[in-house]
Short mmCIF file of C-alpha atoms and ligand atoms in Angstrom, two decimals:
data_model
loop_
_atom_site.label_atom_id
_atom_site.label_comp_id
_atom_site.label_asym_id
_atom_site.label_seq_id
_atom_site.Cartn_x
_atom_site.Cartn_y
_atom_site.Cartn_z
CA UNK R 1 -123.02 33.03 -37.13
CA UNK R 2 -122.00 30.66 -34.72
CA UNK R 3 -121.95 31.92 -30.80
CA UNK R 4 -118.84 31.14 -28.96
CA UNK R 5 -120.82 28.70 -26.64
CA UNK R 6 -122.56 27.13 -30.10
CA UNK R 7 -119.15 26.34 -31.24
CA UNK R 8 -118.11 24.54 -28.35
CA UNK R 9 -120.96 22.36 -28.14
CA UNK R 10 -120.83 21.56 -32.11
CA UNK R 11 -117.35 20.20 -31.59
CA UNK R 12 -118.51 18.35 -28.54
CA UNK R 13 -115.83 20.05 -26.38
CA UNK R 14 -118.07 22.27 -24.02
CA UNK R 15 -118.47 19.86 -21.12
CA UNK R 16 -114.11 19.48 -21.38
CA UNK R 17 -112.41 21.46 -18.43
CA UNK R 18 -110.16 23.37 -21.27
CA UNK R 19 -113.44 24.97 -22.35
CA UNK R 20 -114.12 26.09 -18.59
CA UNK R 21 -110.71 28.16 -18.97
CA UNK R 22 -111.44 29.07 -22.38
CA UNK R 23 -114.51 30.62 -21.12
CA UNK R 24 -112.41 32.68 -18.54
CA UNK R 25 -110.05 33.73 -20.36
CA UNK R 26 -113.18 35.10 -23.01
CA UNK R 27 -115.10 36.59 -19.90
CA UNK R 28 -111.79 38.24 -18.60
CA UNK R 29 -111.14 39.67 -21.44
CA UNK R 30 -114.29 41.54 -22.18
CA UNK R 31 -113.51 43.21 -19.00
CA UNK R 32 -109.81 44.82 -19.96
CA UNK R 33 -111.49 45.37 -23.37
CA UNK R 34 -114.43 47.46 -21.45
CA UNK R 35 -110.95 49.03 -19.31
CA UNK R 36 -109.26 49.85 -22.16
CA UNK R 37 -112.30 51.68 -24.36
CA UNK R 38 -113.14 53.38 -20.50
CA UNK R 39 -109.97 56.04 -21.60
CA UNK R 40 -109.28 56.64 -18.41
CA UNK R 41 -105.89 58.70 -18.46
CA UNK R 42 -105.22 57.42 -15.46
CA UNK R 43 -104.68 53.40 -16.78
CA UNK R 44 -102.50 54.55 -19.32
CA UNK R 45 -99.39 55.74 -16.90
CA UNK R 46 -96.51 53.71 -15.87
CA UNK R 47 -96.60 51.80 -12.14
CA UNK R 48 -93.21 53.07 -11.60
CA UNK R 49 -92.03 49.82 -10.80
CA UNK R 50 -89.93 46.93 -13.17
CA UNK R 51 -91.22 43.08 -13.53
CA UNK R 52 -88.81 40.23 -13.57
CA UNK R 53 -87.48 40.95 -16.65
CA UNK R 54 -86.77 44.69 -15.41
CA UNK R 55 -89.35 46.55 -17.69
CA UNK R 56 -91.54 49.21 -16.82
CA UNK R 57 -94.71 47.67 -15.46
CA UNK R 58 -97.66 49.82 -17.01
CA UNK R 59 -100.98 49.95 -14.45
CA UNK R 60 -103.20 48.14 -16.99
CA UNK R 61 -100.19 45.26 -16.90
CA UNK R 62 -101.46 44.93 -12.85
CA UNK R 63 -104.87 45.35 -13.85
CA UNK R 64 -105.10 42.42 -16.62
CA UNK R 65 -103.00 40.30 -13.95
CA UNK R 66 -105.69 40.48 -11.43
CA UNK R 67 -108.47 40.05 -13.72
CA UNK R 68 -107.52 36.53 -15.10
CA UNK R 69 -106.14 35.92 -11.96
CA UNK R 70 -109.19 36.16 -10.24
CA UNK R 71 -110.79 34.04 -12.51
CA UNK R 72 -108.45 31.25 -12.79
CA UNK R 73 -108.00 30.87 -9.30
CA UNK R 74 -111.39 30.38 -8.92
CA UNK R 75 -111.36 27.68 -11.74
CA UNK R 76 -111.09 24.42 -10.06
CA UNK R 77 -109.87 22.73 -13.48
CA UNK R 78 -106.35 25.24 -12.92
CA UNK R 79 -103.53 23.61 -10.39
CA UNK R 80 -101.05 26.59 -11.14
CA UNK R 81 -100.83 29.90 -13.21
CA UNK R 82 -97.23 31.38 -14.15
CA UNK R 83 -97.38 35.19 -15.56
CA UNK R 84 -95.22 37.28 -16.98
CA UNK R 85 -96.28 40.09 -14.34
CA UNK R 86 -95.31 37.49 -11.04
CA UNK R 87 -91.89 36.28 -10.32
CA UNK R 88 -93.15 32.49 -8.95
CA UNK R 89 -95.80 30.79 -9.88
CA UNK R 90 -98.89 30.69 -8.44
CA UNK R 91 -100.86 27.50 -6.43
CA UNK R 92 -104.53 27.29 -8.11
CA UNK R 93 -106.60 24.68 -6.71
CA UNK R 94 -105.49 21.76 -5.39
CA UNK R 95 -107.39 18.85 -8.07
CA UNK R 96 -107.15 20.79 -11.32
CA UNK R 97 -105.37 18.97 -13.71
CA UNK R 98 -104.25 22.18 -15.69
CA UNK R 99 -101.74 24.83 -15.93
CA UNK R 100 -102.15 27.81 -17.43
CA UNK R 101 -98.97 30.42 -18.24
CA UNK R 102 -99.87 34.44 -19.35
CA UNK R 103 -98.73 37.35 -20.83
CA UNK R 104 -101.91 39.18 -19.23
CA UNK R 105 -101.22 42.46 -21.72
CA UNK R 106 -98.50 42.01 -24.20
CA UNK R 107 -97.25 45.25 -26.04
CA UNK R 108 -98.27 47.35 -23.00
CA UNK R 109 -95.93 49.66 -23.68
CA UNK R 110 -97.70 50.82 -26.90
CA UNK R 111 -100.97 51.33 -24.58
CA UNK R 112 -100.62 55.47 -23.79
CA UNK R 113 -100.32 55.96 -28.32
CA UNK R 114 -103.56 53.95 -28.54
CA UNK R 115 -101.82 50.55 -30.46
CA UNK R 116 -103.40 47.63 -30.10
CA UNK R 117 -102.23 45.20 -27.34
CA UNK R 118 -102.99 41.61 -26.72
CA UNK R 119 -103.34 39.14 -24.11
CA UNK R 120 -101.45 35.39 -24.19
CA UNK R 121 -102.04 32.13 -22.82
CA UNK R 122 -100.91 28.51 -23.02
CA UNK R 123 -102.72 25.31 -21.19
CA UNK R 124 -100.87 22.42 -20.40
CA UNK R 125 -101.92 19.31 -18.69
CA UNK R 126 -100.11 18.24 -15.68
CA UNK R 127 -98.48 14.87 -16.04
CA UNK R 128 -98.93 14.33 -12.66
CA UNK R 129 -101.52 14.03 -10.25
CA UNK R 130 -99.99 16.02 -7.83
CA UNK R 131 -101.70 18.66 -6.05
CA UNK R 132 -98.72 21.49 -5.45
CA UNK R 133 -98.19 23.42 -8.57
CA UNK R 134 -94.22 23.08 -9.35
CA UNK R 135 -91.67 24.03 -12.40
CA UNK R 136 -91.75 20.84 -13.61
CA UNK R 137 -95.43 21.71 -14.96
CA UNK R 138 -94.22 24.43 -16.76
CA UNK R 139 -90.73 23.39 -18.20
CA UNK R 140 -92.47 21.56 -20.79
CA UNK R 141 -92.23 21.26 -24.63
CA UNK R 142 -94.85 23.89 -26.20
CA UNK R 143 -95.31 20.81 -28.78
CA UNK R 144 -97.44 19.44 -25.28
CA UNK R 145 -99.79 22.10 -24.89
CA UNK R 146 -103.36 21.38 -24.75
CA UNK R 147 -104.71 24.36 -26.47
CA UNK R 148 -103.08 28.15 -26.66
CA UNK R 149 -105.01 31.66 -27.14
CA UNK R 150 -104.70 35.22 -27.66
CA UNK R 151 -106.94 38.33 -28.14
CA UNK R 152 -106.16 41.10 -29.64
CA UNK R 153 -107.50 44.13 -28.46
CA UNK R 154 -107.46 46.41 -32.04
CA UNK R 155 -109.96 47.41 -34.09
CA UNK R 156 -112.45 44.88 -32.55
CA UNK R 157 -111.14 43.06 -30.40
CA UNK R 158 -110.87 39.21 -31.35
CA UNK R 159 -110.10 35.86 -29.67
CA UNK R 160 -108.00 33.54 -31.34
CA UNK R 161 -108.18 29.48 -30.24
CA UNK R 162 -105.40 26.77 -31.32
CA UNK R 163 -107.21 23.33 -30.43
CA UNK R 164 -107.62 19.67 -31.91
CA UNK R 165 -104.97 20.91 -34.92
CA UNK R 166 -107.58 23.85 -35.99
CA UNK R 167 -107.31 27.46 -35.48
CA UNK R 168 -110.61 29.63 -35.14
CA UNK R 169 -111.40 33.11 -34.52
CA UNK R 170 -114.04 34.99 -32.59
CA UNK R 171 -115.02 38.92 -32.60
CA UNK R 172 -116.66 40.28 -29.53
CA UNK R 173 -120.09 41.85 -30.35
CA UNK R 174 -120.09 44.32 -27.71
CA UNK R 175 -123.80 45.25 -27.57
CA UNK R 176 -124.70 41.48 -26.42
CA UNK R 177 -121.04 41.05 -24.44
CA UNK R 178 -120.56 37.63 -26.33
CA UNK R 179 -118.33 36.21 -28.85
CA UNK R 180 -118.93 34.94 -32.60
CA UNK R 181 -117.11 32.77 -34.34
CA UNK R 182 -115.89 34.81 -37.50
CA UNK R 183 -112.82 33.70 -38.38
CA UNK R 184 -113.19 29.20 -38.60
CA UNK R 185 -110.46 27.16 -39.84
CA UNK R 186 -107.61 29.87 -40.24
CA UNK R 187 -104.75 28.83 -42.73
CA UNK R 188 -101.58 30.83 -43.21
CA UNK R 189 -100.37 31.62 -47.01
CA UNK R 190 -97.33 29.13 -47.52
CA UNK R 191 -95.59 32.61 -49.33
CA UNK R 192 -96.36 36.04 -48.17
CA UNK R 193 -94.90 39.50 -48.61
CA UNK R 194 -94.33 41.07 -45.07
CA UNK R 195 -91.31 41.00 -42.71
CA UNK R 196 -91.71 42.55 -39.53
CA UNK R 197 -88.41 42.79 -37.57
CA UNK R 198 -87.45 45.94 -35.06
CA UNK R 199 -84.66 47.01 -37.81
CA UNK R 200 -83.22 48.89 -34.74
CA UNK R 201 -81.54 46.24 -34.39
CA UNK R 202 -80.38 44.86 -37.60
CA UNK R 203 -76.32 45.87 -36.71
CA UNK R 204 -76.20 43.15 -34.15
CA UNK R 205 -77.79 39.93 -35.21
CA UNK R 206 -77.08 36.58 -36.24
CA UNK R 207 -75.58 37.58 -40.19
CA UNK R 208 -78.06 35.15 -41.71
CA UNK R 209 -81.25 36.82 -40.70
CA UNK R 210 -79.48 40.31 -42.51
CA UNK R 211 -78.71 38.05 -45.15
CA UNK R 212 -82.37 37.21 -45.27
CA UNK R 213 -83.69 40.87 -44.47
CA UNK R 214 -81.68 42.05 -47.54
CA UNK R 215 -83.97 38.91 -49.70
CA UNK R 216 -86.84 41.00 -48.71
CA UNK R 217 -85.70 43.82 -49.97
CA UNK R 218 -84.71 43.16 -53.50
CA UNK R 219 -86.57 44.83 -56.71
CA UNK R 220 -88.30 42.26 -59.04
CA UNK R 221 -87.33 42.81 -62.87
CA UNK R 222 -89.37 46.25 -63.16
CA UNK R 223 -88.01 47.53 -60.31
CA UNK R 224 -90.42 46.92 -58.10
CA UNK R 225 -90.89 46.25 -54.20
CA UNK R 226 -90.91 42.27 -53.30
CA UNK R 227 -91.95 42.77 -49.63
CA UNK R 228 -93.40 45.09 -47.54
CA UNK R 229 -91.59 45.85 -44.07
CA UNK R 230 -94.37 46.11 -41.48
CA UNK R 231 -93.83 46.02 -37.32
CA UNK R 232 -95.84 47.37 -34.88
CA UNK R 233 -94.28 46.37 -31.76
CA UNK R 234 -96.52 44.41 -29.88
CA UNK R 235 -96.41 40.88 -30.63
CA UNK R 236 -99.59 39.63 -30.98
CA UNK R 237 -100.72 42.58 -33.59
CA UNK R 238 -97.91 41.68 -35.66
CA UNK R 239 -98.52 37.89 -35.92
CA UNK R 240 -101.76 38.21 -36.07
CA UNK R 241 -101.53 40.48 -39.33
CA UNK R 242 -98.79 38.15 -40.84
CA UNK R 243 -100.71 34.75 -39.84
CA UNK R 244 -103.83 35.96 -41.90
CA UNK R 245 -102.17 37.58 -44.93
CA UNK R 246 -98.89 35.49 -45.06
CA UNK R 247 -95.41 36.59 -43.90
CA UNK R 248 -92.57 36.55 -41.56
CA UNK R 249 -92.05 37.49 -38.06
CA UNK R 250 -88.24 37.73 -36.20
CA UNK R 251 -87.07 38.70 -33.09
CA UNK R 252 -83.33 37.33 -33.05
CA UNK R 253 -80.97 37.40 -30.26
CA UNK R 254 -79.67 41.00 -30.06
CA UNK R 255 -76.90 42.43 -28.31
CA UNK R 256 -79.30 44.20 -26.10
CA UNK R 257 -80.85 40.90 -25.37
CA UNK R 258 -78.67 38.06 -25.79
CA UNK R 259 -81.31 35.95 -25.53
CA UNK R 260 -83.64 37.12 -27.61
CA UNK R 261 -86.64 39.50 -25.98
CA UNK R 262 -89.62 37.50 -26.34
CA UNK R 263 -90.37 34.96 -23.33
CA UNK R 264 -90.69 31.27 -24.63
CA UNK R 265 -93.34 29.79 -22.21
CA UNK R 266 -96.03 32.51 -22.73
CA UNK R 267 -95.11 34.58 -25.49
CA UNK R 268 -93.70 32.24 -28.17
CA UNK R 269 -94.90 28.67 -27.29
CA UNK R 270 -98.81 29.69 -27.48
CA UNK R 271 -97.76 31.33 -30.53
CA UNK R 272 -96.09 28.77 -32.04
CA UNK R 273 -98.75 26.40 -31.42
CA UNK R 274 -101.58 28.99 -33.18
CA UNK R 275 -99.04 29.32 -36.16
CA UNK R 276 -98.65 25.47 -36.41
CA UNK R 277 -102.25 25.04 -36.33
CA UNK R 278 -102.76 27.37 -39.06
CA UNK R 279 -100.13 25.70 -41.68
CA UNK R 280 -96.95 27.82 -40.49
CA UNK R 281 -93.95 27.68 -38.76
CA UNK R 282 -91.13 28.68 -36.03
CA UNK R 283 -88.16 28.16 -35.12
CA UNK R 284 -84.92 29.89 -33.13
CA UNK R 285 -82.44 30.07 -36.03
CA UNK R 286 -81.60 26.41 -34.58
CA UNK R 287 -84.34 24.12 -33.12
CA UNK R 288 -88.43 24.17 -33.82
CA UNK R 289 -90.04 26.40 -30.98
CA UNK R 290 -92.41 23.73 -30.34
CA UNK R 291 -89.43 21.38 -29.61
CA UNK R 292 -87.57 23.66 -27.11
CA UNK R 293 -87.78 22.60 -23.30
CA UNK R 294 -87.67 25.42 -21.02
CA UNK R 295 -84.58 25.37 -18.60
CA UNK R 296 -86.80 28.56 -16.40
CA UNK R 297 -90.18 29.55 -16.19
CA UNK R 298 -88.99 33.00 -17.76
CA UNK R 299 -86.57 31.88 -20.39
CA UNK R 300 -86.08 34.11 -23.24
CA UNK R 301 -85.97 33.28 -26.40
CA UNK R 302 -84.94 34.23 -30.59
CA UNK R 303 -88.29 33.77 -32.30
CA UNK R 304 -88.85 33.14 -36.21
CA UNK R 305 -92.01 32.79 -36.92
CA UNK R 306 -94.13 32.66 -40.14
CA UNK R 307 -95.57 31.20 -43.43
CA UNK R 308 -94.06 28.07 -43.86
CA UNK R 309 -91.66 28.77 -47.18
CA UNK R 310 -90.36 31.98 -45.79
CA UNK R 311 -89.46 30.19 -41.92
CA UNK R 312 -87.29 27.28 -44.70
CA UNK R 313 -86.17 29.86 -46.67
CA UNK R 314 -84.39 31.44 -43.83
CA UNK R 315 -83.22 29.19 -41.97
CA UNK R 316 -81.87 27.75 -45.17
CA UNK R 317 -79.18 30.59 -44.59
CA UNK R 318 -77.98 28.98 -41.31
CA UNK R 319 -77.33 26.10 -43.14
CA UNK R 320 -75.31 27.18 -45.82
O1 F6P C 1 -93.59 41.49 -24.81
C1 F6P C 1 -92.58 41.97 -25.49
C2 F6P C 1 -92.89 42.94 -26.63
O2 F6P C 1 -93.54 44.09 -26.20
C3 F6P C 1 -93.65 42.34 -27.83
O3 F6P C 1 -95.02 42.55 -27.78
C4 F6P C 1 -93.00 42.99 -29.03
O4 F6P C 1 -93.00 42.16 -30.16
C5 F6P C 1 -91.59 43.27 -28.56
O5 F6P C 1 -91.60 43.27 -27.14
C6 F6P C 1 -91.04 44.56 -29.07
O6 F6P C 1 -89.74 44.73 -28.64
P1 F6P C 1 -88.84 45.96 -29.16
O7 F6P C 1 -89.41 47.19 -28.50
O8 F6P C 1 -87.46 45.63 -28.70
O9 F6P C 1 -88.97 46.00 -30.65
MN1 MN C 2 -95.37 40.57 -23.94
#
């Protein structure tokens, strides 16, 4: 099995300054997933205070934040890092010619019932050679990012890697603290049978997705099950499932969240690029993720996303 490092070097990428950030954001997380199998009681309670988007910031949210943090500002490759878990962007060092955006710990409010969570990034290159880290870096098409990751702390924990149009996946080994590729070449089923939508919600969105939703759950001729309705609630555990057995994702505008709930610079673009990579697709109901340019560094967003022929197939009801 190939090492992470092996990898690298067979596609003649290690010496690139995205593998120097690829390596941090592998070294980070083997610390949160050494945090997280700790148990301390004490990680799993609530800071008591809200982030930008006025949720409950857990203490392993602050704790994942500082650890990549502290590794990508020590990354001379990174000009500026935005998180979910910081209001403003951060200056990184002054010649990198990346950016770097985070969700440090996605689905950390599923942390203190022991469900997986995950960590998000996406990499762009700055179109400038400018040394102050600005907006402008970051309002950018997800279409231009470099390369986009996340791992997914579950029942091993696993590092997933969009670049050069391929997706790959690594497991750690934990006895020699070092990543394997296990996963190469990862292709979506065109068709699946999952949906995974928070059905909480199902009295207040857009009429096609219910139109859609109600597909999914039709009996074939022997009155049978179609689909399978499946949603954990943290993002990353639910694409991940759906990108390696086939099926759809949605989180629509709401009337809760107008603007949908998932953030489209590091939640949904990184995504989006891992799901394009592997042969599927995403969309808003309206435009292709990957197409979208950011108005704010913590725009919201509705987010489809999915085997290819289930992504047409619904947004084949906005068009009718
Ligand atoms: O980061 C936002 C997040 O926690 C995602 O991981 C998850 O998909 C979503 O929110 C769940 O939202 P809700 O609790 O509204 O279903
Ligand atoms: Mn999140």
């Amino acid at each position: 099995m190939l090492s992470f490092n092996k990898f690298f070097e067979e596609e003649k990428l290690h010496q690139s300054p995205v593998f120097k950030i690829l390596k941090d954001i592998s070294e980070g997380s083997m610390i949160i997933n050494e945090i997280l199998l700790n148990g301390n009681p004490e990680h799993l309670k609530s800071e008591g205070t809200k982030n930008i988007q006025s949720e409950d910031v857990q203490k392993l949210d602050v704790i994942a934040n500082n650890v990549f943090l502290d590794f990508f500002l020590k990354n001379k490759e990174i000009n500026g890092v935005l998180s979910e878990e910081n209001e403003n962007i951060i200056q990184g060092h002054k010649t990198g010619d990346f950016s770097i955006a985070m969700d440090p710990l996605d689905g950390s409010s599923n942390i203190s019932v022991n469900i997986p969570v995950g960590s998000i990034f996406s990499i762009h290159k700055k179109d400038n050679i400018n040394t102050v880290t600005c907006e402008a870096d970051f309002l950018k098409q997800g279409i231009k990012q470099e390369c986009a990751a996340y791992v997914l702390y579950g029942t091993a924990t696993i590092l997933i890697i969009a670049i050069n149009n391929q997706v790959n996946g690594f497991t750690l080994n934990l006895k020699e603290k070092k990543y394997y590729l296990t996963y190469p070449n990862i292709k979506t089923p065109e068709w699946g049978n999952i949906f995974s939508i928070n059905e909480g919600n199902i009295k207040t969105i857009d009429p096609e997705i219910i139109q859609y939703v109600e597909c999914c759950k039709k009996l074939n001729k022997d009155g049978k099950r179609t689909h399978t309705g499946r949603f954990i609630g943290s993002l990353v555990a639910d694409f991940h499932r759906n990108m390696m057995k086939g099926g759809i994702f949605i989180y629509p505008k709401t009337a809760d969240k107008p603007n949908g709930q998932l953030r489209l610079i590091y939640e949904c673009n990184p995504i989006a690029l891992i799901a394009q990579f592997s042969g599927s697709k995403s969309s808003d109901g309206n435009e292709l993720i990957l197409e979208k340019t950011p108005k704010n560094i913590h725009e919201r967003t509705a987010f489809i996303v999915g085997s290819k022929n289930m992504v047409t197939k619904l947004l084949s009801f906005y068009k009718k």
